[in-house]
Amino acid sequence: MAAQHVIVLGHGPIGHAFVEKLVESGAPFKISVVCEEPRPAYNRVMLTQYFEDQDAAKHDQMKLSYVTEEKLKEQGVELLYGRATSIDRTARSVAYEVPGTGTKSIVNYDILVMATGSYCFVPPTPGMTIPEKRNPFWPDDPASRPAGVFVYRTIEDLEAMLAAAKSGAKKAAVIGGGLLGLEAAKAAYDLKLESHVLEMAPYLMPTQLNEVAGTVLTEKIQALGIQVHVGVQIKEVVLGEDHKVTGIRILQKGAELPVVLDVDMVIVSCGVRPRDELAKQCGLELGGRGGVKVDSSLRSSDDKIYALGEVASIGGSMCYGLWAPGVEQADALVKNLVDGPGSVEYTGSDLSTKLKLLGCDVASFGRSLDFWFKRQFDGKDPDIKALECEDEITGTYRRLCFSSDGTQLMGGILVGDAKDYSKLLQLSKKPDLAGYDPAGLISGRPAAGATTGASLDGGDGTGLADDDLICTCIGLTKATVRSAIVEKDAHTMPLLKKCCKVGTGCGGCISPVGEVPKLLAHTLKKLGKSAASGICSHFPYTRRELFQIVKVKELKSFEAILDSVGQCQGGCELCKPICASILGGLWNEHCLQDGRDQIQDTNDRFLANIQKTGTYSIIPRCAGGDIDPDTLMAFARTAKKYGLWTKITGAQRLGMFGAERHHLPAIYKELVDAGMETGQAYGKALRAVKSCVGTDWCRYGQQDSVNMAVIMENRYKGIRSPHKLKMAVSGCLRECAEAQGKDVGVIATQAGYNLYFGGNGGAKPVHAKLFATDLDEETLLKYIDRYLMFYISTAKHLERTAPWQAGLEGGIEYLRKVIIEDGLGICGDLDKLMEQNRKNWHCEWKAVAYDEDLQKKFHQFVNTTETHDSEQVEYVDARGQRHPNTYSPPDITGPALYSKDAAPDTWEWIFAGKASDYPRNGGLAVKHGSNELAVFHLPNQPSTLRWLAVQNICPHKQARTISRGLLGELASGAITLADPIYKTTYDLRTGKGIANPNFNLSTFEVKVDADGRVLVKVPPSEEMKKAFDDQINKAYDDAGMENKKAKSPPERKYPLNAAAKNSLDW
């Protein structure tokens, strides 16, 4: 049998890596490579080294080449020079144009591997290309560009640039401040050209770096004499009468009129696009953003055609633009071809990278792709905590990102000094910090005592000696800060900041995982004083202390708690949810009644989990996982009727996603009428009790685990706690329900049940501790009752059972004394608390479904019954379901569009509902044409601040949810609002961002007339719409993204009609 013929299209670095690995495998393949360039594969990453010897014929001597023609012949690899022009999938052949002849040749394949790579994206800017000369089969065709416009991709490109410099070119503009753009700038710099780097984003390398790192890099590059222009818009490449470049017209950041930079070369290096023209020609399925869609075997929609490298769209979602992922793909494909399809699955690669750009070390590394795709390094992810250090003397910058509890390194950015890159990269892949602590890693030193075996920090946990800087921004040593604590009585963080300015720079040293809180706590302990432990400025008490106060005083509302033991007025986004949790844990009254809705976090306020689009997920209770077919069908009918995406959740429950707020009451009613009830997935409460099938079906079952799980879930449903709770019941020691990884775990034995407490999964998994063995049902439930109420009474806010339990002196033994032996004499109180909680249980969904007053809280707008699409991303179909597209809109930064203080007389007063419709200390949305406003009522404020209005769109990710935010008041007088999704904070008086001053809200004047009608003064609706649309489109343009929502067709109206409701025909 003849050897199969493998043809590789493209002999770039990745194509050659595949050829090399296939040859090394020794498998009996015939291998041919179609190579578009006039030489074998070479190292594109090192292209700037080409100028060390500016002769293309000598590039092998520069070690850019991976292989010679002679070597390929020795290996039996046929090298075919030419540009592939078409693929015939039926005949399994490739046509390619033989260079210098104009003739075409055809070669047949058994297996085709597309390694065509990418081409430089040339923006459709006037003067950048010659439209009539664009070549659809060769995107990089230099004939399609005017004289003086170059791309930076191949040795031919560099040769053309070198020729232009020798012909007298003196000044060059490089378009693009990313990785490729800075490499191109290095080439222009090496050619002794006056160089300008033009970047549309606010800083260099916006994909890999945050703004501070980009600024540090900018300063390094400008020190070389290269001029960097960020935040610019490129309007036109200016051509002379001979159609050669004479300049480039740009609009600089903040300028009103464009200017022309006098340049005679324009080098375009602002991103790449996959070379998928052949795939389009032959009808292969493409990825969502271009490239050949491939599965985990790197196989395309044609099982004889594979793709790898920059042209391979993995799963149809992304193409990797780095060298390392392509090599990993090549390795996986070779194994699949040699050992059989499916032998190896390729699902993704690490995007970590370390480069030297214009002499400056730059590195970016992450635990997962989320570090870049979700921009975890930006400081906007509430689950990511970061420390950063900028040294202006050496011009270096380091940002390390950690999990919320500081136990895992999630990634980091290094600029100017990347010597620790390898160590940090490896550490980011480990389950913990391997003996390091965040403070030691950010400062580049080992953990305390790691070198000498003795603590160099005096036992305070900072890892710092007295003369070490504890605050690098301000230049304060640890001794200086300690002196302020001891000698100037700065015993709280605000006093310490005021006294010596510590933490007033980047703030990293005073963050929860920083060094200053450790020093403060340790120093106060040595002084015999206790550190301030209040939950916020409004309550100088811990959650445990406040819980007992509310219990003893029998306080039933936030206002009563604030009046009784609080300080100042108003509360804030910190204390309101904590008080809501305490009230729920003690009295378990409906969270939306009697004004309690305005102190709930967003999820509890609408009895569903808010998603990034401002819609909600709905998860009914499914006790023990036991559900009948009729309930399943009712769930499916409702989901289809309202166009909702359905999924089995991570807790193995039924979930429907994408519900609009104003549809929630109707959805709740349908589910309740079908026999379902709230699963409280939105609350800090019991999520689910997982179970195996137990004695019902399993031959190993010792007890009826399903029945016990149903009993437990029905017993503990609705109980509010400091953190979510998960439980499980396994029917035997085989542990199929994974009970030992839950807050409460039960494992059946022949004699009864073993009981475990304090396990959890998540970022820091903890194995539960065995509490008691062989319990009967009554004793089992009694012990769980007491454990839960003791935890609810004493834990910190958002503290899971595992760390709470670990923090108890004596641990599980102490709990046995409290719960079994009644060592504190409180078991009777704990039993009464549990009984009261159980007696007050109610289905919160059912109350809303049958209460018109509660339903009003869910209306989309207060001034009209009309509704409209409020989501900021369009919906797409994937895997047979409708869901929002996966990207996140860019942030809207800069000044607000409108200010009530500058409102012209031409603005109009519009009706914004009745004053009686508004909640106290809360907000509602107002419709103005297709625009949305957020209007807030603060009855305890002075008359000028009693009614406030701002835009409803949040500048951070553009969700229309500002009206649902939590209000608060600071001692400074600022009236705060916390965005319900990302918790971005604003001062409602001015609209200015607090947490991030780049985010700002437009403000509008509000008044109430004699008839109790609320009126807001606003621009005409069409004028306002255009202004906001322009602002949104600019944000997309600045981010280099397409505003797909604006171009998408109108969404289908939901709910569907009754006929659709009664059908399950999807």
JSON list of N, CA and C in Angstrom, two decimals, residues 747-798:
[
{"chain": "A", "resi": 747, "resn": "ILE", "atom": "N", "xyz": [-23.01, 10.50, 55.08]},
{"chain": "A", "resi": 747, "resn": "ILE", "atom": "CA", "xyz": [-22.69, 9.23, 54.40]},
{"chain": "A", "resi": 747, "resn": "ILE", "atom": "C", "xyz": [-23.38, 8.10, 55.17]},
{"chain": "A", "resi": 748, "resn": "ALA", "atom": "N", "xyz": [-24.16, 7.32, 54.43]},
{"chain": "A", "resi": 748, "resn": "ALA", "atom": "CA", "xyz": [-24.93, 6.24, 55.05]},
{"chain": "A", "resi": 748, "resn": "ALA", "atom": "C", "xyz": [-24.02, 5.09, 55.46]},
{"chain": "A", "resi": 749, "resn": "THR", "atom": "N", "xyz": [-24.36, 4.48, 56.59]},
{"chain": "A", "resi": 749, "resn": "THR", "atom": "CA", "xyz": [-23.71, 3.25, 57.06]},
{"chain": "A", "resi": 749, "resn": "THR", "atom": "C", "xyz": [-24.80, 2.24, 57.35]},
{"chain": "A", "resi": 750, "resn": "GLN", "atom": "N", "xyz": [-24.42, 1.02, 57.66]},
{"chain": "A", "resi": 750, "resn": "GLN", "atom": "CA", "xyz": [-25.42, 0.01, 58.00]},
{"chain": "A", "resi": 750, "resn": "GLN", "atom": "C", "xyz": [-26.19, 0.40, 59.25]},
{"chain": "A", "resi": 751, "resn": "ALA", "atom": "N", "xyz": [-25.52, 1.14, 60.17]},
{"chain": "A", "resi": 751, "resn": "ALA", "atom": "CA", "xyz": [-26.14, 1.48, 61.44]},
{"chain": "A", "resi": 751, "resn": "ALA", "atom": "C", "xyz": [-26.80, 2.86, 61.45]},
{"chain": "A", "resi": 752, "resn": "GLY", "atom": "N", "xyz": [-26.67, 3.63, 60.38]},
{"chain": "A", "resi": 752, "resn": "GLY", "atom": "CA", "xyz": [-27.25, 4.97, 60.35]},
{"chain": "A", "resi": 752, "resn": "GLY", "atom": "C", "xyz": [-26.51, 5.89, 59.40]},
{"chain": "A", "resi": 753, "resn": "TYR", "atom": "N", "xyz": [-26.00, 7.02, 59.94]},
{"chain": "A", "resi": 753, "resn": "TYR", "atom": "CA", "xyz": [-25.33, 8.01, 59.08]},
{"chain": "A", "resi": 753, "resn": "TYR", "atom": "C", "xyz": [-24.10, 8.57, 59.79]},
{"chain": "A", "resi": 754, "resn": "ASN", "atom": "N", "xyz": [-23.01, 8.73, 59.02]},
{"chain": "A", "resi": 754, "resn": "ASN", "atom": "CA", "xyz": [-21.86, 9.50, 59.49]},
{"chain": "A", "resi": 754, "resn": "ASN", "atom": "C", "xyz": [-22.04, 10.95, 59.05]},
{"chain": "A", "resi": 755, "resn": "LEU", "atom": "N", "xyz": [-21.68, 11.88, 59.91]},
{"chain": "A", "resi": 755, "resn": "LEU", "atom": "CA", "xyz": [-21.91, 13.31, 59.66]},
{"chain": "A", "resi": 755, "resn": "LEU", "atom": "C", "xyz": [-20.58, 14.05, 59.56]},
{"chain": "A", "resi": 756, "resn": "TYR", "atom": "N", "xyz": [-20.43, 14.83, 58.49]},
{"chain": "A", "resi": 756, "resn": "TYR", "atom": "CA", "xyz": [-19.22, 15.60, 58.25]},
{"chain": "A", "resi": 756, "resn": "TYR", "atom": "C", "xyz": [-19.58, 17.08, 58.18]},
{"chain": "A", "resi": 757, "resn": "PHE", "atom": "N", "xyz": [-18.67, 17.93, 58.69]},
{"chain": "A", "resi": 757, "resn": "PHE", "atom": "CA", "xyz": [-18.89, 19.38, 58.66]},
{"chain": "A", "resi": 757, "resn": "PHE", "atom": "C", "xyz": [-17.66, 20.09, 58.07]},
{"chain": "A", "resi": 758, "resn": "GLY", "atom": "N", "xyz": [-17.93, 21.21, 57.37]},
{"chain": "A", "resi": 758, "resn": "GLY", "atom": "CA", "xyz": [-16.88, 22.16, 57.02]},
{"chain": "A", "resi": 758, "resn": "GLY", "atom": "C", "xyz": [-16.07, 21.84, 55.78]},
{"chain": "A", "resi": 759, "resn": "GLY", "atom": "N", "xyz": [-16.65, 21.18, 54.80]},
{"chain": "A", "resi": 759, "resn": "GLY", "atom": "CA", "xyz": [-15.94, 20.97, 53.53]},
{"chain": "A", "resi": 759, "resn": "GLY", "atom": "C", "xyz": [-16.39, 21.98, 52.49]},
{"chain": "A", "resi": 760, "resn": "ASN", "atom": "N", "xyz": [-15.56, 22.25, 51.51]},
{"chain": "A", "resi": 760, "resn": "ASN", "atom": "CA", "xyz": [-16.02, 23.06, 50.38]},
{"chain": "A", "resi": 760, "resn": "ASN", "atom": "C", "xyz": [-15.09, 22.89, 49.20]},
{"chain": "A", "resi": 761, "resn": "GLY", "atom": "N", "xyz": [-15.64, 23.16, 48.02]},
{"chain": "A", "resi": 761, "resn": "GLY", "atom": "CA", "xyz": [-14.83, 23.14, 46.79]},
{"chain": "A", "resi": 761, "resn": "GLY", "atom": "C", "xyz": [-14.35, 24.55, 46.52]},
{"chain": "A", "resi": 762, "resn": "GLY", "atom": "N", "xyz": [-14.46, 24.97, 45.27]},
{"chain": "A", "resi": 762, "resn": "GLY", "atom": "CA", "xyz": [-14.07, 26.33, 44.92]},
{"chain": "A", "resi": 762, "resn": "GLY", "atom": "C", "xyz": [-12.58, 26.50, 44.77]},
{"chain": "A", "resi": 763, "resn": "ALA", "atom": "N", "xyz": [-12.13, 27.75, 44.94]},
{"chain": "A", "resi": 763, "resn": "ALA", "atom": "CA", "xyz": [-10.72, 28.09, 44.69]},
{"chain": "A", "resi": 763, "resn": "ALA", "atom": "C", "xyz": [-9.78, 27.42, 45.68]},
{"chain": "A", "resi": 764, "resn": "LYS", "atom": "N", "xyz": [-10.28, 27.13, 46.89]},
{"chain": "A", "resi": 764, "resn": "LYS", "atom": "CA", "xyz": [-9.43, 26.52, 47.91]},
{"chain": "A", "resi": 764, "resn": "LYS", "atom": "C", "xyz": [-10.18, 25.36, 48.53]},
{"chain": "A", "resi": 765, "resn": "PRO", "atom": "N", "xyz": [-10.17, 24.18, 47.88]},
{"chain": "A", "resi": 765, "resn": "PRO", "atom": "CA", "xyz": [-10.95, 23.04, 48.37]},
{"chain": "A", "resi": 765, "resn": "PRO", "atom": "C", "xyz": [-10.50, 22.61, 49.77]},
{"chain": "A", "resi": 766, "resn": "VAL", "atom": "N", "xyz": [-11.48, 22.21, 50.58]},
{"chain": "A", "resi": 766, "resn": "VAL", "atom": "CA", "xyz": [-11.21, 21.74, 51.94]},
{"chain": "A", "resi": 766, "resn": "VAL", "atom": "C", "xyz": [-12.01, 20.47, 52.17]},
{"chain": "A", "resi": 767, "resn": "HIS", "atom": "N", "xyz": [-11.38, 19.47, 52.74]},
{"chain": "A", "resi": 767, "resn": "HIS", "atom": "CA", "xyz": [-12.04, 18.22, 53.05]},
{"chain": "A", "resi": 767, "resn": "HIS", "atom": "C", "xyz": [-12.81, 18.38, 54.36]},
{"chain": "A", "resi": 768, "resn": "ALA", "atom": "N", "xyz": [-14.06, 17.94, 54.37]},
{"chain": "A", "resi": 768, "resn": "ALA", "atom": "CA", "xyz": [-14.87, 18.06, 55.57]},
{"chain": "A", "resi": 768, "resn": "ALA", "atom": "C", "xyz": [-14.32, 17.19, 56.70]},
{"chain": "A", "resi": 769, "resn": "LYS", "atom": "N", "xyz": [-14.61, 17.58, 57.93]},
{"chain": "A", "resi": 769, "resn": "LYS", "atom": "CA", "xyz": [-14.16, 16.85, 59.11]},
{"chain": "A", "resi": 769, "resn": "LYS", "atom": "C", "xyz": [-15.28, 15.96, 59.63]},
{"chain": "A", "resi": 770, "resn": "LEU", "atom": "N", "xyz": [-14.92, 14.73, 60.01]},
{"chain": "A", "resi": 770, "resn": "LEU", "atom": "CA", "xyz": [-15.89, 13.80, 60.58]},
{"chain": "A", "resi": 770, "resn": "LEU", "atom": "C", "xyz": [-16.33, 14.31, 61.95]},
{"chain": "A", "resi": 771, "resn": "PHE", "atom": "N", "xyz": [-17.64, 14.49, 62.13]},
{"chain": "A", "resi": 771, "resn": "PHE", "atom": "CA", "xyz": [-18.17, 15.04, 63.38]},
{"chain": "A", "resi": 771, "resn": "PHE", "atom": "C", "xyz": [-18.75, 13.95, 64.29]},
{"chain": "A", "resi": 772, "resn": "ALA", "atom": "N", "xyz": [-19.51, 13.04, 63.71]},
{"chain": "A", "resi": 772, "resn": "ALA", "atom": "CA", "xyz": [-20.13, 11.97, 64.51]},
{"chain": "A", "resi": 772, "resn": "ALA", "atom": "C", "xyz": [-20.45, 10.79, 63.59]},
{"chain": "A", "resi": 773, "resn": "THR", "atom": "N", "xyz": [-20.60, 9.61, 64.16]},
{"chain": "A", "resi": 773, "resn": "THR", "atom": "CA", "xyz": [-20.80, 8.40, 63.36]},
{"chain": "A", "resi": 773, "resn": "THR", "atom": "C", "xyz": [-22.08, 7.68, 63.75]},
{"chain": "A", "resi": 774, "resn": "ASP", "atom": "N", "xyz": [-22.63, 6.92, 62.79]},
{"chain": "A", "resi": 774, "resn": "ASP", "atom": "CA", "xyz": [-23.76, 6.01, 62.99]},
{"chain": "A", "resi": 774, "resn": "ASP", "atom": "C", "xyz": [-24.93, 6.68, 63.70]},
{"chain": "A", "resi": 775, "resn": "LEU", "atom": "N", "xyz": [-25.32, 7.87, 63.22]},
{"chain": "A", "resi": 775, "resn": "LEU", "atom": "CA", "xyz": [-26.41, 8.62, 63.84]},
{"chain": "A", "resi": 775, "resn": "LEU", "atom": "C", "xyz": [-27.76, 8.18, 63.29]},
{"chain": "A", "resi": 776, "resn": "ASP", "atom": "N", "xyz": [-28.78, 8.21, 64.13]},
{"chain": "A", "resi": 776, "resn": "ASP", "atom": "CA", "xyz": [-30.13, 8.01, 63.62]},
{"chain": "A", "resi": 776, "resn": "ASP", "atom": "C", "xyz": [-30.61, 9.32, 63.02]},
{"chain": "A", "resi": 777, "resn": "GLU", "atom": "N", "xyz": [-31.74, 9.27, 62.32]},
{"chain": "A", "resi": 777, "resn": "GLU", "atom": "CA", "xyz": [-32.21, 10.45, 61.59]},
{"chain": "A", "resi": 777, "resn": "GLU", "atom": "C", "xyz": [-32.48, 11.63, 62.50]},
{"chain": "A", "resi": 778, "resn": "GLU", "atom": "N", "xyz": [-33.13, 11.41, 63.64]},
{"chain": "A", "resi": 778, "resn": "GLU", "atom": "CA", "xyz": [-33.48, 12.51, 64.53]},
{"chain": "A", "resi": 778, "resn": "GLU", "atom": "C", "xyz": [-32.23, 13.21, 65.08]},
{"chain": "A", "resi": 779, "resn": "THR", "atom": "N", "xyz": [-31.23, 12.42, 65.51]},
{"chain": "A", "resi": 779, "resn": "THR", "atom": "CA", "xyz": [-30.01, 13.00, 66.06]},
{"chain": "A", "resi": 779, "resn": "THR", "atom": "C", "xyz": [-29.21, 13.72, 64.97]},
{"chain": "A", "resi": 780, "resn": "LEU", "atom": "N", "xyz": [-29.18, 13.11, 63.80]},
{"chain": "A", "resi": 780, "resn": "LEU", "atom": "CA", "xyz": [-28.48, 13.71, 62.66]},
{"chain": "A", "resi": 780, "resn": "LEU", "atom": "C", "xyz": [-29.01, 15.12, 62.38]},
{"chain": "A", "resi": 781, "resn": "LEU", "atom": "N", "xyz": [-30.32, 15.25, 62.28]},
{"chain": "A", "resi": 781, "resn": "LEU", "atom": "CA", "xyz": [-30.92, 16.55, 61.96]},
{"chain": "A", "resi": 781, "resn": "LEU", "atom": "C", "xyz": [-30.73, 17.54, 63.10]},
{"chain": "A", "resi": 782, "resn": "LYS", "atom": "N", "xyz": [-30.77, 17.09, 64.33]},
{"chain": "A", "resi": 782, "resn": "LYS", "atom": "CA", "xyz": [-30.57, 17.97, 65.47]},
{"chain": "A", "resi": 782, "resn": "LYS", "atom": "C", "xyz": [-29.17, 18.58, 65.44]},
{"chain": "A", "resi": 783, "resn": "TYR", "atom": "N", "xyz": [-28.17, 17.74, 65.15]},
{"chain": "A", "resi": 783, "resn": "TYR", "atom": "CA", "xyz": [-26.80, 18.24, 65.11]},
{"chain": "A", "resi": 783, "resn": "TYR", "atom": "C", "xyz": [-26.60, 19.23, 63.95]},
{"chain": "A", "resi": 784, "resn": "ILE", "atom": "N", "xyz": [-27.22, 18.92, 62.81]},
{"chain": "A", "resi": 784, "resn": "ILE", "atom": "CA", "xyz": [-27.10, 19.84, 61.67]},
{"chain": "A", "resi": 784, "resn": "ILE", "atom": "C", "xyz": [-27.79, 21.17, 62.00]},
{"chain": "A", "resi": 785, "resn": "ASP", "atom": "N", "xyz": [-28.96, 21.11, 62.63]},
{"chain": "A", "resi": 785, "resn": "ASP", "atom": "CA", "xyz": [-29.66, 22.33, 63.05]},
{"chain": "A", "resi": 785, "resn": "ASP", "atom": "C", "xyz": [-28.73, 23.23, 63.85]},
{"chain": "A", "resi": 786, "resn": "ARG", "atom": "N", "xyz": [-28.11, 22.67, 64.86]},
{"chain": "A", "resi": 786, "resn": "ARG", "atom": "CA", "xyz": [-27.30, 23.45, 65.78]},
{"chain": "A", "resi": 786, "resn": "ARG", "atom": "C", "xyz": [-26.03, 23.97, 65.09]},
{"chain": "A", "resi": 787, "resn": "TYR", "atom": "N", "xyz": [-25.44, 23.15, 64.25]},
{"chain": "A", "resi": 787, "resn": "TYR", "atom": "CA", "xyz": [-24.23, 23.57, 63.53]},
{"chain": "A", "resi": 787, "resn": "TYR", "atom": "C", "xyz": [-24.54, 24.79, 62.66]},
{"chain": "A", "resi": 788, "resn": "LEU", "atom": "N", "xyz": [-25.63, 24.70, 61.93]},
{"chain": "A", "resi": 788, "resn": "LEU", "atom": "CA", "xyz": [-25.97, 25.79, 61.02]},
{"chain": "A", "resi": 788, "resn": "LEU", "atom": "C", "xyz": [-26.27, 27.08, 61.78]},
{"chain": "A", "resi": 789, "resn": "MET", "atom": "N", "xyz": [-27.04, 27.00, 62.85]},
{"chain": "A", "resi": 789, "resn": "MET", "atom": "CA", "xyz": [-27.39, 28.22, 63.57]},
{"chain": "A", "resi": 789, "resn": "MET", "atom": "C", "xyz": [-26.19, 28.80, 64.32]},
{"chain": "A", "resi": 790, "resn": "PHE", "atom": "N", "xyz": [-25.27, 27.95, 64.78]},
{"chain": "A", "resi": 790, "resn": "PHE", "atom": "CA", "xyz": [-24.06, 28.46, 65.42]},
{"chain": "A", "resi": 790, "resn": "PHE", "atom": "C", "xyz": [-23.19, 29.17, 64.39]},
{"chain": "A", "resi": 791, "resn": "TYR", "atom": "N", "xyz": [-23.10, 28.58, 63.20]},
{"chain": "A", "resi": 791, "resn": "TYR", "atom": "CA", "xyz": [-22.35, 29.21, 62.10]},
{"chain": "A", "resi": 791, "resn": "TYR", "atom": "C", "xyz": [-23.00, 30.53, 61.69]},
{"chain": "A", "resi": 792, "resn": "ILE", "atom": "N", "xyz": [-24.30, 30.54, 61.50]},
{"chain": "A", "resi": 792, "resn": "ILE", "atom": "CA", "xyz": [-25.00, 31.76, 61.08]},
{"chain": "A", "resi": 792, "resn": "ILE", "atom": "C", "xyz": [-24.86, 32.85, 62.13]},
{"chain": "A", "resi": 793, "resn": "SER", "atom": "N", "xyz": [-24.80, 32.47, 63.39]},
{"chain": "A", "resi": 793, "resn": "SER", "atom": "CA", "xyz": [-24.73, 33.45, 64.49]},
{"chain": "A", "resi": 793, "resn": "SER", "atom": "C", "xyz": [-23.34, 34.05, 64.67]},
{"chain": "A", "resi": 794, "resn": "THR", "atom": "N", "xyz": [-22.29, 33.33, 64.26]},
{"chain": "A", "resi": 794, "resn": "THR", "atom": "CA", "xyz": [-20.94, 33.74, 64.65]},
{"chain": "A", "resi": 794, "resn": "THR", "atom": "C", "xyz": [-19.97, 33.98, 63.50]},
{"chain": "A", "resi": 795, "resn": "ALA", "atom": "N", "xyz": [-20.28, 33.58, 62.30]},
{"chain": "A", "resi": 795, "resn": "ALA", "atom": "CA", "xyz": [-19.33, 33.71, 61.20]},
{"chain": "A", "resi": 795, "resn": "ALA", "atom": "C", "xyz": [-19.26, 35.14, 60.69]},
{"chain": "A", "resi": 796, "resn": "LYS", "atom": "N", "xyz": [-18.16, 35.45, 60.00]},
{"chain": "A", "resi": 796, "resn": "LYS", "atom": "CA", "xyz": [-18.03, 36.73, 59.32]},
{"chain": "A", "resi": 796, "resn": "LYS", "atom": "C", "xyz": [-18.89, 36.73, 58.07]},
{"chain": "A", "resi": 797, "resn": "HIS", "atom": "N", "xyz": [-19.14, 37.93, 57.55]},
{"chain": "A", "resi": 797, "resn": "HIS", "atom": "CA", "xyz": [-19.88, 38.04, 56.31]},
{"chain": "A", "resi": 797, "resn": "HIS", "atom": "C", "xyz": [-19.07, 37.42, 55.17]},
{"chain": "A", "resi": 798, "resn": "LEU", "atom": "N", "xyz": [-19.74, 36.60, 54.36]},
{"chain": "A", "resi": 798, "resn": "LEU", "atom": "CA", "xyz": [-19.14, 35.91, 53.21]},
{"chain": "A", "resi": 798, "resn": "LEU", "atom": "C", "xyz": [-18.04, 34.92, 53.61]}
]
